[in-house]
């Protein structure tokens, strides 16, 4: 299992020594996973210094902001992670739908920087990544590679973003500002659905021993960091909003599949509250629903394969959401005409409308899937559905320009706003949805064989062991092991003294 990032001892002592020396010179201190899960445990001296650090700079201390507990300015801590609870007037269901805010993370204003750190830190403290000569390769459909490039800048090494050429203009604009060399942005063919093309590019890059591939789809650090940190953050939000409310239940946790890292938070919530786990994908590319294929524009959720770190056998439902709905709702939520309609015609509180730009395309996807799940299960006011807004609207302004001629004939007025509300929100049903039986789970699990065993060279034993929940629960043993290695690494580097 070494190739999949589950080591808990130093693999290469020479690499370890060089990396440790580099971190000491650059004054890079690594936070433990326990500190990111509960930032109040971070050294008060570090927390004090953070107040002077720009959250959008490649400053080493920004690693201590890679968590859900930042305030709206992303400079201080809050007692409860930022979230938005949507009113029934918007969702059309009685259940409480709550989205944690990913745009409070540093540098990229998206939660994928947490995944990047979770994949990187085990490789650092086990001597498998040398920032003095390795290039860090970050395969992604947008936010993960931005998180990886940001952390690479902090470490003083070259970070390479590998992402589809048709992702949003804003993503590429951000990368242009952050990479150290323009050639470190590699555009692969296609769009959100073309993950295989990303894998093919990474396979070619992997032939150079100076390149280290941080494949979020199969790095267990991604799973562990989300189950540990995102799970704890969502649990805190739920416990806060239901305090003193007898009969409240955390009925479901909803997350688009993506790399399946964020889905891992569902394992924490199921273990703690008995929560059902809902995986989401695009209707236009229904891989899990129908073993289907296609193209879509819900940027950040990936598809056409089952991620290696997706705990399929613990998933309770799969929901499909159309990119027509996410594209058009994004226009409704982020234009003056749309906001006017929501307030004046739908009677929504302006304070609620003001929160909607916190939802990027994948956040809207999660919101719609939560509504579909609430309708399917007939959930009531005592039921809470937790999900995440992985990023905000900042990465998608150019998508409004694309949507105008595609959906609205270049005219978005009150009539178009009403039609969007009716079709993409009020008219949501329970189509393209499967409540998984054991056989359904086995079907989806087995589908992953063709990607991981046949294409990516994973052994059959490594593949099949993931069907047992005990395997996934056992991954939590990595947290104290890695944290102890992080503390040892920091002590040896002398950084932060």
Short mmCIF file of C-alpha atoms in Angstrom, two decimals:
data_model
loop_
_atom_site.label_atom_id
_atom_site.label_comp_id
_atom_site.label_asym_id
_atom_site.label_seq_id
_atom_site.Cartn_x
_atom_site.Cartn_y
_atom_site.Cartn_z
CA UNK A 1 0.00 0.00 0.00
CA UNK A 2 3.04 2.30 0.01
CA UNK A 3 2.15 3.88 -3.34
CA UNK A 4 -1.19 4.99 -1.94
CA UNK A 5 0.19 7.12 0.87
CA UNK A 6 -0.34 5.02 4.01
CA UNK A 7 3.23 5.03 5.32
CA UNK A 8 3.92 5.89 8.92
CA UNK A 9 7.72 5.63 8.85
CA UNK A 10 10.42 7.56 6.96
CA UNK A 11 10.89 6.05 3.51
CA UNK A 12 13.97 8.01 2.37
CA UNK A 13 16.21 9.53 5.06
CA UNK A 14 18.18 11.67 2.60
CA UNK A 15 15.03 13.25 1.17
CA UNK A 16 13.73 13.73 4.70
CA UNK A 17 16.90 15.54 5.77
CA UNK A 18 16.94 17.88 2.75
CA UNK A 19 13.26 18.68 3.13
CA UNK A 20 13.64 19.30 6.85
CA UNK A 21 16.52 21.70 6.21
CA UNK A 22 14.51 23.56 3.55
CA UNK A 23 11.57 23.99 5.91
CA UNK A 24 13.89 25.32 8.60
CA UNK A 25 15.38 27.87 6.19
CA UNK A 26 11.94 28.95 4.95
CA UNK A 27 10.52 28.95 8.50
CA UNK A 28 7.70 26.60 7.51
CA UNK A 29 5.90 25.00 10.44
CA UNK A 30 3.42 22.22 9.64
CA UNK A 31 0.09 22.12 11.50
CA UNK A 32 -1.10 18.76 12.76
CA UNK A 33 -4.41 17.34 11.61
CA UNK A 34 -5.63 17.66 15.20
CA UNK A 35 -4.91 21.39 15.09
CA UNK A 36 -6.81 21.80 11.81
CA UNK A 37 -9.73 19.86 13.27
CA UNK A 38 -9.73 22.11 16.36
CA UNK A 39 -7.81 25.35 15.71
CA UNK A 40 -8.15 26.49 19.31
CA UNK A 41 -5.32 24.03 20.02
CA UNK A 42 -2.92 25.93 17.74
CA UNK A 43 -0.03 27.57 19.62
CA UNK A 44 -1.23 31.01 20.83
CA UNK A 45 1.99 32.56 19.53
CA UNK A 46 1.19 31.38 16.02
CA UNK A 47 -2.41 32.51 16.33
CA UNK A 48 -1.20 35.93 17.41
CA UNK A 49 1.11 36.28 14.42
CA UNK A 50 -1.65 35.23 12.03
CA UNK A 51 -3.55 38.47 12.59
CA UNK A 52 -0.82 40.26 10.63
CA UNK A 53 -0.72 37.78 7.72
CA UNK A 54 -2.62 38.41 4.49
CA UNK A 55 -4.89 35.35 3.97
CA UNK A 56 -4.28 35.61 0.20
CA UNK A 57 -0.49 35.50 0.37
CA UNK A 58 1.85 32.47 0.13
CA UNK A 59 2.92 33.00 3.73
CA UNK A 60 3.92 29.87 5.71
CA UNK A 61 1.57 30.75 8.57
CA UNK A 62 -1.40 30.48 6.20
CA UNK A 63 -1.04 26.72 6.58
CA UNK A 64 -2.60 27.27 10.00
CA UNK A 65 -5.69 28.71 8.29
CA UNK A 66 -6.32 25.58 6.22
CA UNK A 67 -9.50 24.73 8.14
CA UNK A 68 -13.23 25.55 8.37
CA UNK A 69 -13.02 27.82 11.40
CA UNK A 70 -11.90 31.11 9.82
CA UNK A 71 -14.05 34.20 10.23
CA UNK A 72 -15.58 36.08 7.28
CA UNK A 73 -12.41 38.16 6.86
CA UNK A 74 -10.33 34.95 7.01
CA UNK A 75 -8.05 36.55 9.60
CA UNK A 76 -9.48 35.34 12.90
CA UNK A 77 -11.23 32.31 14.36
CA UNK A 78 -14.90 31.74 15.05
CA UNK A 79 -16.51 29.48 17.62
CA UNK A 80 -18.63 27.80 14.92
CA UNK A 81 -17.56 27.28 11.29
CA UNK A 82 -19.26 29.63 8.84
CA UNK A 83 -22.50 28.34 7.37
CA UNK A 84 -25.73 29.36 5.69
CA UNK A 85 -29.08 27.83 6.58
CA UNK A 86 -31.56 28.14 3.73
CA UNK A 87 -35.19 29.01 4.50
CA UNK A 88 -38.07 26.85 3.34
CA UNK A 89 -39.22 29.78 1.19
CA UNK A 90 -36.17 29.12 -0.96
CA UNK A 91 -35.83 25.34 -0.80
CA UNK A 92 -39.50 24.39 -0.85
CA UNK A 93 -38.96 21.72 1.81
CA UNK A 94 -39.50 21.67 5.57
CA UNK A 95 -36.14 20.10 6.36
CA UNK A 96 -33.32 22.39 7.47
CA UNK A 97 -30.69 22.55 4.71
CA UNK A 98 -27.35 23.91 5.90
CA UNK A 99 -24.24 24.62 3.82
CA UNK A 100 -20.79 25.10 5.36
CA UNK A 101 -18.82 27.86 3.63
CA UNK A 102 -15.71 26.80 1.75
CA UNK A 103 -14.82 30.30 0.60
CA UNK A 104 -13.39 31.08 4.03
CA UNK A 105 -10.25 29.03 3.36
CA UNK A 106 -7.01 30.95 2.72
CA UNK A 107 -5.29 31.71 -0.59
CA UNK A 108 -7.82 30.03 -2.88
CA UNK A 109 -11.10 30.77 -1.06
CA UNK A 110 -12.10 27.13 -1.48
CA UNK A 111 -11.90 24.09 0.75
CA UNK A 112 -9.74 22.05 -1.64
CA UNK A 113 -6.62 23.57 -0.10
CA UNK A 114 -7.37 21.28 2.86
CA UNK A 115 -7.32 18.26 0.54
CA UNK A 116 -4.02 19.42 -0.97
CA UNK A 117 -2.48 19.69 2.48
CA UNK A 118 -3.87 16.29 3.47
CA UNK A 119 -2.21 14.69 0.43
CA UNK A 120 1.09 16.55 0.81
CA UNK A 121 1.92 16.35 4.50
CA UNK A 122 2.24 12.54 4.73
CA UNK A 123 4.65 12.60 1.79
CA UNK A 124 6.72 15.33 3.45
CA UNK A 125 7.10 13.75 6.89
CA UNK A 126 7.85 10.31 5.44
CA UNK A 127 10.64 11.59 3.18
CA UNK A 128 8.87 11.02 -0.15
CA UNK A 129 8.76 14.61 -1.38
CA UNK A 130 11.82 16.83 -1.71
CA UNK A 131 10.95 20.49 -2.39
CA UNK A 132 14.58 21.18 -3.32
CA UNK A 133 14.22 19.36 -6.64
CA UNK A 134 10.85 17.61 -7.00
CA UNK A 135 7.99 19.16 -8.93
CA UNK A 136 4.61 18.70 -7.24
CA UNK A 137 1.98 17.66 -9.81
CA UNK A 138 -1.61 18.48 -8.85
CA UNK A 139 -4.24 16.79 -11.10
CA UNK A 140 -7.58 18.48 -10.72
CA UNK A 141 -10.63 20.05 -12.31
CA UNK A 142 -9.87 23.39 -10.73
CA UNK A 143 -9.72 24.06 -7.01
CA UNK A 144 -7.47 21.22 -5.83
CA UNK A 145 -4.69 22.20 -8.22
CA UNK A 146 -5.01 25.82 -7.03
CA UNK A 147 -4.64 24.61 -3.45
CA UNK A 148 -1.62 22.55 -4.43
CA UNK A 149 0.02 25.44 -6.28
CA UNK A 150 -0.58 27.74 -3.29
CA UNK A 151 1.06 25.30 -0.88
CA UNK A 152 3.90 24.70 -3.34
CA UNK A 153 4.60 28.44 -3.33
CA UNK A 154 4.80 28.34 0.46
CA UNK A 155 7.30 25.47 0.28
CA UNK A 156 9.38 27.22 -2.37
CA UNK A 157 8.99 24.46 -4.93
CA UNK A 158 7.39 24.20 -8.36
CA UNK A 159 3.75 23.24 -8.29
CA UNK A 160 2.19 22.08 -11.55
CA UNK A 161 -1.54 22.41 -12.18
CA UNK A 162 -3.06 19.79 -14.48
CA UNK A 163 -6.66 20.65 -15.36
CA UNK A 164 -9.08 20.59 -18.32
CA UNK A 165 -8.74 23.42 -20.81
CA UNK A 166 -12.44 24.34 -20.61
CA UNK A 167 -12.56 25.15 -16.91
CA UNK A 168 -13.55 28.69 -15.91
CA UNK A 169 -11.43 31.65 -16.99
CA UNK A 170 -11.11 32.75 -13.37
CA UNK A 171 -9.31 29.53 -12.44
CA UNK A 172 -6.68 30.10 -15.12
CA UNK A 173 -6.35 33.78 -14.21
CA UNK A 174 -5.62 32.77 -10.63
CA UNK A 175 -3.08 30.16 -11.73
CA UNK A 176 -1.35 32.69 -13.99
CA UNK A 177 -0.71 34.84 -10.93
CA UNK A 178 0.50 32.03 -8.68
CA UNK A 179 2.66 29.63 -10.71
CA UNK A 180 6.39 30.32 -10.88
CA UNK A 181 6.59 29.29 -14.55
CA UNK A 182 3.83 29.51 -17.20
CA UNK A 183 4.64 25.95 -18.29
CA UNK A 184 3.44 24.79 -14.87
CA UNK A 185 -0.16 25.15 -16.08
CA UNK A 186 -0.99 22.09 -18.16
CA UNK A 187 -4.32 22.19 -19.99
CA UNK A 188 -5.76 18.77 -20.79
CA UNK A 189 -8.46 18.13 -23.42
CA UNK A 190 -12.12 18.58 -22.54
CA UNK A 191 -13.93 19.84 -19.48
CA UNK A 192 -15.25 18.66 -16.13
CA UNK A 193 -16.03 15.16 -17.37
CA UNK A 194 -12.59 14.43 -18.78
CA UNK A 195 -10.75 13.04 -15.75
CA UNK A 196 -9.25 10.16 -17.79
CA UNK A 197 -7.35 12.69 -19.89
CA UNK A 198 -5.91 14.16 -16.69
CA UNK A 199 -4.77 10.69 -15.62
CA UNK A 200 -3.13 10.09 -19.00
CA UNK A 201 -1.20 13.35 -18.74
CA UNK A 202 -0.08 12.52 -15.22
CA UNK A 203 1.05 9.06 -16.35
CA UNK A 204 3.36 10.72 -18.86
CA UNK A 205 4.64 13.19 -16.27
CA UNK A 206 5.20 10.35 -13.80
CA UNK A 207 7.87 8.88 -16.05
CA UNK A 208 10.13 11.72 -14.91
CA UNK A 209 11.39 10.79 -11.40
CA UNK A 210 11.59 14.47 -10.48
CA UNK A 211 7.78 14.70 -10.70
CA UNK A 212 5.67 13.62 -7.75
CA UNK A 213 1.97 13.11 -8.54
CA UNK A 214 -0.42 14.05 -5.75
CA UNK A 215 -3.49 12.29 -7.12
CA UNK A 216 -6.36 13.37 -4.88
CA UNK A 217 -8.57 10.60 -6.29
CA UNK A 218 -6.47 7.85 -4.69
CA UNK A 219 -4.44 9.51 -1.91
CA UNK A 220 -5.82 8.35 1.41
CA UNK A 221 -4.54 11.54 3.03
CA UNK A 222 -7.43 13.26 1.24
CA UNK A 223 -9.93 10.89 2.86
CA UNK A 224 -8.33 11.10 6.31
CA UNK A 225 -8.09 14.90 6.43
CA UNK A 226 -11.73 15.37 5.43
CA UNK A 227 -13.09 12.68 7.73
CA UNK A 228 -11.08 14.19 10.58
CA UNK A 229 -11.34 17.94 9.92
CA UNK A 230 -14.40 18.50 7.75
CA UNK A 231 -16.36 15.93 9.72
CA UNK A 232 -15.58 17.66 13.00
CA UNK A 233 -16.48 21.08 11.58
CA UNK A 234 -19.86 19.92 10.26
CA UNK A 235 -20.63 18.16 13.53
CA UNK A 236 -20.01 21.42 15.38
CA UNK A 237 -22.37 23.31 13.08
CA UNK A 238 -25.09 20.70 13.55
CA UNK A 239 -24.73 20.58 17.31
CA UNK A 240 -24.88 24.38 17.48
CA UNK A 241 -28.03 24.86 15.41
CA UNK A 242 -29.88 22.05 17.19
CA UNK A 243 -28.82 22.81 20.75
CA UNK A 244 -31.81 22.44 23.05
CA UNK A 245 -34.03 21.11 20.26
CA UNK A 246 -35.33 17.71 21.27
CA UNK A 247 -36.04 15.37 18.41
CA UNK A 248 -33.53 16.96 16.01
CA UNK A 249 -31.71 14.55 13.71
CA UNK A 250 -28.85 14.92 11.29
CA UNK A 251 -30.76 13.04 8.66
CA UNK A 252 -28.33 13.28 5.75
CA UNK A 253 -24.98 14.54 4.58
CA UNK A 254 -24.77 15.51 0.92
CA UNK A 255 -21.63 15.89 -1.18
CA UNK A 256 -20.83 15.77 -4.87
CA UNK A 257 -18.44 12.94 -5.56
CA UNK A 258 -15.46 14.87 -6.96
CA UNK A 259 -12.39 13.10 -5.64
CA UNK A 260 -14.61 11.66 -2.84
CA UNK A 261 -12.47 13.37 -0.21
CA UNK A 262 -15.27 15.63 1.04
CA UNK A 263 -17.59 12.62 1.08
CA UNK A 264 -15.39 11.18 3.82
CA UNK A 265 -16.89 13.66 6.27
CA UNK A 266 -20.04 11.59 5.92
CA UNK A 267 -18.29 8.61 7.49
CA UNK A 268 -17.60 10.73 10.57
CA UNK A 269 -21.19 11.99 10.72
CA UNK A 270 -22.67 8.52 10.19
CA UNK A 271 -20.51 7.10 12.97
CA UNK A 272 -21.46 9.93 15.37
CA UNK A 273 -25.11 10.62 14.46
CA UNK A 274 -26.29 7.76 12.23
CA UNK A 275 -26.43 10.16 9.28
CA UNK A 276 -27.20 8.89 5.78
CA UNK A 277 -24.62 9.69 3.11
CA UNK A 278 -25.73 11.08 -0.25
CA UNK A 279 -23.31 11.17 -3.20
CA UNK A 280 -24.10 13.58 -6.03
CA UNK A 281 -23.20 13.66 -9.70
CA UNK A 282 -24.33 15.41 -12.87
CA UNK A 283 -27.38 14.06 -14.68
CA UNK A 284 -25.51 14.68 -17.90
CA UNK A 285 -22.78 12.21 -16.90
CA UNK A 286 -24.50 9.66 -14.60
CA UNK A 287 -21.60 7.35 -13.82
CA UNK A 288 -22.85 6.04 -10.48
CA UNK A 289 -26.54 6.20 -11.34
CA UNK A 290 -26.53 4.40 -14.68
CA UNK A 291 -22.89 3.56 -15.48
CA UNK A 292 -23.38 6.43 -17.90
CA UNK A 293 -21.22 9.03 -19.59
CA UNK A 294 -21.45 12.51 -21.06
CA UNK A 295 -20.37 16.13 -20.58
CA UNK A 296 -21.44 18.75 -18.06
CA UNK A 297 -20.47 22.07 -16.49
CA UNK A 298 -20.81 21.51 -12.73
CA UNK A 299 -17.19 22.42 -12.24
CA UNK A 300 -15.40 20.67 -9.40
CA UNK A 301 -17.31 17.39 -9.13
CA UNK A 302 -15.50 15.14 -11.64
CA UNK A 303 -16.98 11.92 -13.01
CA UNK A 304 -16.71 9.01 -15.47
CA UNK A 305 -15.03 6.92 -12.79
CA UNK A 306 -15.32 5.88 -9.13
CA UNK A 307 -12.57 7.51 -7.03
CA UNK A 308 -10.38 5.03 -5.18
CA UNK A 309 -11.02 6.81 -1.88
CA UNK A 310 -14.82 6.72 -2.25
CA UNK A 311 -16.19 4.47 0.50
CA UNK A 312 -18.92 3.19 -1.79
CA UNK A 313 -20.21 0.50 0.55
CA UNK A 314 -21.09 3.14 3.16
CA UNK A 315 -23.01 5.37 0.73
CA UNK A 316 -26.81 5.42 1.05
CA UNK A 317 -28.05 7.37 -1.95
CA UNK A 318 -26.90 8.71 -5.31
CA UNK A 319 -28.57 11.82 -6.71
CA UNK A 320 -28.22 13.36 -10.15
CA UNK A 321 -28.39 17.13 -10.67
CA UNK A 322 -28.51 18.84 -14.07
CA UNK A 323 -25.98 21.49 -15.04
CA UNK A 324 -28.88 23.34 -16.64
CA UNK A 325 -30.16 23.93 -13.11
CA UNK A 326 -26.81 24.94 -11.63
CA UNK A 327 -25.90 27.21 -14.56
CA UNK A 328 -29.24 29.03 -14.56
CA UNK A 329 -29.51 29.31 -10.79
CA UNK A 330 -26.03 30.79 -10.71
CA UNK A 331 -27.32 33.58 -12.98
CA UNK A 332 -30.44 34.00 -10.82
CA UNK A 333 -28.41 34.25 -7.61
CA UNK A 334 -25.64 36.49 -8.95
CA UNK A 335 -27.26 39.18 -11.08
CA UNK A 336 -29.13 42.34 -10.09
CA UNK A 337 -32.25 41.23 -11.95
CA UNK A 338 -32.15 37.83 -10.29
CA UNK A 339 -31.69 39.23 -6.78
CA UNK A 340 -34.49 41.73 -7.38
CA UNK A 341 -36.80 38.88 -8.37
CA UNK A 342 -35.90 36.83 -5.30
CA UNK A 343 -36.62 39.70 -2.93
CA UNK A 344 -39.58 41.41 -4.59
CA UNK A 345 -41.40 38.50 -6.21
CA UNK A 346 -40.46 35.55 -3.97
CA UNK A 347 -40.35 37.53 -0.73
CA UNK A 348 -36.95 36.28 0.38
CA UNK A 349 -35.18 38.15 3.14
CA UNK A 350 -32.46 40.37 1.60
CA UNK A 351 -30.02 39.03 4.18
CA UNK A 352 -30.55 35.52 2.78
CA UNK A 353 -30.14 36.71 -0.79
CA UNK A 354 -26.91 38.42 0.19
CA UNK A 355 -25.50 35.03 1.26
CA UNK A 356 -26.15 33.28 -2.07
CA UNK A 357 -22.88 34.41 -3.75
CA UNK A 358 -21.14 32.09 -1.29
CA UNK A 359 -22.31 29.21 -3.51
CA UNK A 360 -20.28 28.26 -6.57
CA UNK A 361 -21.55 25.76 -9.13
CA UNK A 362 -20.78 22.68 -7.02
CA UNK A 363 -22.34 24.33 -3.96
CA UNK A 364 -25.55 24.85 -5.93
CA UNK A 365 -25.33 21.23 -7.02
CA UNK A 366 -25.11 20.13 -3.39
CA UNK A 367 -28.01 22.37 -2.44
CA UNK A 368 -30.26 20.94 -5.15
CA UNK A 369 -29.33 17.37 -4.24
CA UNK A 370 -30.17 18.11 -0.61
CA UNK A 371 -33.61 19.32 -1.68
CA UNK A 372 -34.19 16.18 -3.74
CA UNK A 373 -33.15 13.97 -0.82
CA UNK A 374 -35.44 15.88 1.56
CA UNK A 375 -38.37 15.39 -0.79
CA UNK A 376 -37.63 11.71 -1.33
CA UNK A 377 -37.37 10.92 2.38
CA UNK A 378 -40.28 13.25 3.35
CA UNK A 379 -38.04 15.03 5.85
CA UNK A 380 -39.59 17.50 8.28
CA UNK A 381 -38.56 20.52 10.36
CA UNK A 382 -36.69 18.40 12.92
CA UNK A 383 -34.47 16.95 10.19
CA UNK A 384 -31.20 18.60 9.20
CA UNK A 385 -29.30 18.02 5.97
CA UNK A 386 -25.68 19.14 6.06
CA UNK A 387 -23.70 19.88 2.93
CA UNK A 388 -20.92 22.19 1.76
CA UNK A 389 -20.48 25.15 -0.55
CA UNK A 390 -17.03 24.13 -1.70
CA UNK A 391 -16.26 27.56 -3.11
CA UNK A 392 -18.03 30.83 -3.85
CA UNK A 393 -19.09 32.72 -6.95
CA UNK A 394 -15.70 34.38 -7.46
CA UNK A 395 -14.45 31.58 -9.71
CA UNK A 396 -17.44 31.68 -12.07
CA UNK A 397 -18.23 35.20 -13.23
CA UNK A 398 -17.31 34.24 -16.79
CA UNK A 399 -19.88 31.44 -16.64
CA UNK A 400 -22.66 34.04 -16.51
CA UNK A 401 -21.40 35.41 -19.80
CA UNK A 402 -21.57 31.92 -21.29
CA UNK A 403 -25.00 31.19 -19.83
CA UNK A 404 -26.68 34.31 -21.21
CA UNK A 405 -26.77 33.27 -24.89
CA UNK A 406 -27.05 29.55 -24.10
CA UNK A 407 -30.13 29.74 -21.85
CA UNK A 408 -31.61 33.24 -22.03
CA UNK A 409 -31.14 34.64 -25.54
CA UNK A 410 -28.79 37.25 -24.06
CA UNK A 411 -31.61 38.73 -22.02
CA UNK A 412 -32.14 37.90 -18.36
CA UNK A 413 -35.21 39.76 -17.11
CA UNK A 414 -37.99 39.17 -14.59
CA UNK A 415 -39.65 36.62 -16.88
CA UNK A 416 -36.41 34.66 -17.27
CA UNK A 417 -35.86 34.85 -13.52
CA UNK A 418 -39.33 33.43 -12.87
CA UNK A 419 -38.82 30.65 -15.38
CA UNK A 420 -35.49 29.78 -13.77
CA UNK A 421 -37.06 29.70 -10.32
CA UNK A 422 -39.88 27.46 -11.52
CA UNK A 423 -37.81 25.01 -13.51
CA UNK A 424 -34.53 24.84 -11.59
CA UNK A 425 -35.71 25.27 -8.00
CA UNK A 426 -39.44 25.04 -7.34
CA UNK A 427 -39.85 22.24 -9.89
CA UNK A 428 -37.24 19.93 -8.43
CA UNK A 429 -38.48 16.35 -8.17
CA UNK A 430 -37.03 13.03 -7.10
CA UNK A 431 -36.00 11.83 -10.55
CA UNK A 432 -32.46 10.60 -11.23
CA UNK A 433 -32.11 9.30 -7.69
CA UNK A 434 -31.31 5.87 -6.27
CA UNK A 435 -31.55 4.80 -2.64
CA UNK A 436 -28.80 2.20 -2.66
CA UNK A 437 -29.33 -1.44 -1.78
CA UNK A 438 -26.40 -3.69 -0.99
CA UNK A 439 -26.46 -4.92 -4.59
CA UNK A 440 -26.43 -1.34 -5.89
CA UNK A 441 -23.38 -0.59 -3.76
CA UNK A 442 -21.60 -3.68 -5.07
CA UNK A 443 -22.36 -2.62 -8.65
CA UNK A 444 -20.84 0.82 -8.11
CA UNK A 445 -17.90 -0.59 -6.17
CA UNK A 446 -17.11 -3.07 -8.95
CA UNK A 447 -17.25 -0.32 -11.58
CA UNK A 448 -14.09 1.11 -10.05
CA UNK A 449 -12.17 -2.03 -11.01
CA UNK A 450 -11.74 -0.88 -14.58
CA UNK A 451 -10.11 2.43 -13.60
CA UNK A 452 -7.93 1.30 -10.72
CA UNK A 453 -6.91 -2.28 -11.43
CA UNK A 454 -6.91 -2.37 -15.23
CA UNK A 455 -5.80 1.22 -15.95
CA UNK A 456 -3.91 2.44 -12.90
CA UNK A 457 -2.19 -0.77 -11.80
CA UNK A 458 -3.64 -1.14 -8.30
CA UNK A 459 -3.45 -4.73 -7.08
CA UNK A 460 -6.67 -6.70 -6.73
CA UNK A 461 -6.03 -7.05 -2.99
CA UNK A 462 -5.66 -3.28 -2.57
CA UNK A 463 -8.86 -2.79 -4.52
CA UNK A 464 -11.10 -5.33 -2.79
CA UNK A 465 -10.05 -4.57 0.81
CA UNK A 466 -11.90 -1.25 0.53
CA UNK A 467 -15.26 -3.07 0.56
CA UNK A 468 -14.97 -3.48 4.34
CA UNK A 469 -15.90 -0.66 6.68
CA UNK A 470 -13.17 -1.82 9.05
CA UNK A 471 -10.61 -0.77 6.42
CA UNK A 472 -11.90 2.82 6.36
CA UNK A 473 -12.24 3.04 10.13
CA UNK A 474 -8.69 1.74 10.43
CA UNK A 475 -7.43 4.72 8.42
CA UNK A 476 -8.13 6.91 11.45
CA UNK A 477 -5.12 5.27 13.11
CA UNK A 478 -3.04 7.32 10.67
CA UNK A 479 -4.03 10.60 12.36
CA UNK A 480 -2.06 10.23 15.62
CA UNK A 481 0.79 8.57 13.73
CA UNK A 482 1.10 11.39 11.19
CA UNK A 483 0.61 14.06 13.84
CA UNK A 484 3.47 12.67 15.89
CA UNK A 485 5.64 12.63 12.78
CA UNK A 486 4.66 16.24 12.05
CA UNK A 487 5.65 17.31 15.56
CA UNK A 488 8.98 15.51 15.24
CA UNK A 489 9.59 17.05 11.82
CA UNK A 490 8.86 20.57 13.13
CA UNK A 491 11.15 20.05 16.12
CA UNK A 492 14.01 18.92 13.88
CA UNK A 493 13.62 21.77 11.38
CA UNK A 494 13.67 24.42 14.10
CA UNK A 495 11.12 26.48 12.19
CA UNK A 496 9.01 28.89 14.19
CA UNK A 497 11.52 29.44 16.97
#
